Amino acid sequence: GRIKLDIGGVNFTTSRLTLTRDSESMLAAMFSGRHDIRVEDDGTIFIDRDGTHFRHILNYLRDGGVKLDALPRNRQVLRELRNEAVFYQLHGLVQQIEKLI
C-alpha cells in the first residue's frame, strides 16, 4: 500500500517497497516492520528533515541507483543532498554524489 510522508512540511507518497529497497538504509530500518512508527492524525508519517531534496532520495530508491543526469549540478545543492543521503544512510548515493563534488 501507499505510505504518506511529511518530510519537514513537504508531503510525499510512496510505497513500503520503495522505502525498504536499500536494506542498509535508515528508511529500510524504519519501515521494515521492526519499529513502531507514529502516524499523525492526517495519516502521514512525519520525519523532521528538510524536504527540499527528498524527491532525489525517493528517485534513487525507486530507480535502484543513481541516474546522474537527474541529479542537481549545483555543488552547494549536491552537498546538501549528500548530507540528506548520509542521514538516511544511503551509502551508494553518497558515493555517487561525492564523485560529482
mmCIF file of C-alpha atoms in Angstrom:
data_model
loop_
_atom_site.group_PDB
_atom_site.id
_atom_site.type_symbol
_atom_site.label_atom_id
_atom_site.label_comp_id
_atom_site.label_asym_id
_atom_site.label_seq_id
_atom_site.Cartn_x
_atom_site.Cartn_y
_atom_site.Cartn_z
ATOM 1 C CA GLY A 1 0.000 0.000 0.000
ATOM 2 C CA ARG A 2 0.855 3.646 -0.131
ATOM 3 C CA ILE A 3 2.741 5.443 2.579
ATOM 4 C CA LYS A 4 2.280 9.166 3.031
ATOM 5 C CA LEU A 5 5.297 11.031 4.376
ATOM 6 C CA ASP A 6 5.589 14.552 5.693
ATOM 7 C CA ILE A 7 9.250 15.474 5.364
ATOM 8 C CA GLY A 8 9.690 18.832 7.057
ATOM 9 C CA GLY A 9 6.317 20.047 5.810
ATOM 10 C CA VAL A 10 6.607 18.664 2.265
ATOM 11 C CA ASN A 11 4.303 15.736 1.505
ATOM 12 C CA PHE A 12 5.336 12.651 -0.466
ATOM 13 C CA THR A 13 3.512 9.445 -1.324
ATOM 14 C CA THR A 14 5.467 6.266 -1.893
ATOM 15 C CA SER A 15 5.407 2.561 -1.027
ATOM 16 C CA ARG A 16 6.975 0.379 1.641
ATOM 17 C CA LEU A 17 8.766 -1.484 -1.173
ATOM 18 C CA THR A 18 10.477 1.736 -2.275
ATOM 19 C CA LEU A 19 11.388 2.782 1.261
ATOM 20 C CA THR A 20 12.942 -0.603 2.043
ATOM 21 C CA ARG A 21 14.763 -1.084 -1.271
ATOM 22 C CA ASP A 22 18.194 -0.225 0.194
ATOM 23 C CA SER A 23 18.255 -2.746 3.025
ATOM 24 C CA GLU A 24 21.067 -0.970 4.893
ATOM 25 C CA SER A 25 19.360 2.428 4.955
ATOM 26 C CA MET A 26 17.684 4.159 7.854
ATOM 27 C CA LEU A 27 14.434 4.193 5.871
ATOM 28 C CA ALA A 28 14.557 0.409 5.436
ATOM 29 C CA ALA A 29 15.052 0.028 9.178
ATOM 30 C CA MET A 30 12.171 2.412 9.919
ATOM 31 C CA PHE A 31 9.702 0.746 7.564
ATOM 32 C CA SER A 32 10.783 -2.888 7.971
ATOM 33 C CA GLY A 33 8.032 -3.547 10.495
ATOM 34 C CA ARG A 34 10.545 -3.961 13.333
ATOM 35 C CA HIS A 35 9.839 -0.496 14.736
ATOM 36 C CA ASP A 36 6.675 1.258 15.794
ATOM 37 C CA ILE A 37 6.102 4.304 13.635
ATOM 38 C CA ARG A 38 3.912 7.141 14.812
ATOM 39 C CA VAL A 39 1.245 8.017 12.284
ATOM 40 C CA GLU A 40 -0.079 11.577 12.543
ATOM 41 C CA ASP A 41 -3.812 12.329 12.721
ATOM 42 C CA ASP A 42 -3.799 13.175 8.999
ATOM 43 C CA GLY A 43 -2.357 9.747 8.141
ATOM 44 C CA THR A 44 1.174 10.935 7.406
ATOM 45 C CA ILE A 45 4.423 9.834 8.945
ATOM 46 C CA PHE A 46 6.484 12.849 9.947
ATOM 47 C CA ILE A 47 10.266 12.946 9.527
ATOM 48 C CA ASP A 48 11.883 16.112 10.841
ATOM 49 C CA ARG A 49 14.202 16.816 7.914
ATOM 50 C CA ASP A 50 14.310 19.392 5.139
ATOM 51 C CA GLY A 51 12.002 18.059 2.425
ATOM 52 C CA THR A 52 13.679 20.060 -0.342
ATOM 53 C CA HIS A 53 15.835 17.181 -1.603
ATOM 54 C CA PHE A 54 13.742 14.190 -0.562
ATOM 55 C CA ARG A 55 12.448 13.675 -4.111
ATOM 56 C CA HIS A 56 16.022 12.778 -5.104
ATOM 57 C CA ILE A 57 16.161 10.290 -2.223
ATOM 58 C CA LEU A 58 12.920 8.666 -3.398
ATOM 59 C CA ASN A 59 14.023 8.599 -7.034
ATOM 60 C CA TYR A 60 17.290 6.914 -6.022
ATOM 61 C CA LEU A 61 15.299 4.232 -4.217
ATOM 62 C CA ARG A 62 12.693 3.901 -6.966
ATOM 63 C CA ASP A 63 15.307 3.572 -9.704
ATOM 64 C CA GLY A 64 17.525 1.224 -7.717
ATOM 65 C CA GLY A 65 20.511 3.500 -8.207
ATOM 66 C CA VAL A 66 21.732 6.872 -9.337
ATOM 67 C CA LYS A 67 20.723 8.429 -12.621
ATOM 68 C CA LEU A 68 23.466 11.035 -12.929
ATOM 69 C CA ASP A 69 21.511 13.191 -15.361
ATOM 70 C CA ALA A 70 18.738 13.503 -12.753
ATOM 71 C CA LEU A 71 20.978 14.891 -10.008
ATOM 72 C CA PRO A 72 21.409 18.626 -9.464
ATOM 73 C CA ARG A 73 24.522 20.229 -10.971
ATOM 74 C CA ASN A 74 24.981 22.980 -8.401
ATOM 75 C CA ARG A 75 27.731 21.978 -5.947
ATOM 76 C CA GLN A 76 26.004 23.538 -2.934
ATOM 77 C CA VAL A 77 22.807 21.655 -3.703
ATOM 78 C CA LEU A 78 24.829 18.459 -4.173
ATOM 79 C CA ARG A 79 26.442 18.973 -0.755
ATOM 80 C CA GLU A 80 23.005 19.441 0.810
ATOM 81 C CA LEU A 81 21.759 16.295 -0.925
ATOM 82 C CA ARG A 82 24.845 14.403 0.268
ATOM 83 C CA ASN A 83 24.008 15.438 3.844
ATOM 84 C CA GLU A 84 20.500 14.040 3.431
ATOM 85 C CA ALA A 85 21.848 10.824 1.890
ATOM 86 C CA VAL A 86 24.224 10.461 4.861
ATOM 87 C CA PHE A 87 21.318 10.971 7.285
ATOM 88 C CA TYR A 88 19.236 8.307 5.529
ATOM 89 C CA GLN A 89 22.319 6.035 5.319
ATOM 90 C CA LEU A 90 22.149 5.676 1.538
ATOM 91 C CA HIS A 91 25.798 4.839 1.023
ATOM 92 C CA GLY A 92 25.566 4.251 -2.729
ATOM 93 C CA LEU A 93 24.033 7.680 -3.268
ATOM 94 C CA VAL A 94 26.633 9.310 -1.030
ATOM 95 C CA GLN A 95 29.443 7.732 -3.077
ATOM 96 C CA GLN A 96 27.991 8.893 -6.387
ATOM 97 C CA ILE A 97 27.449 12.448 -5.149
ATOM 98 C CA GLU A 98 30.987 12.630 -3.793
ATOM 99 C CA LYS A 99 32.310 11.860 -7.278
ATOM 100 C CA LEU A 100 30.498 14.961 -8.564
ATOM 101 C CA ILE A 101 31.572 17.488 -5.912
#
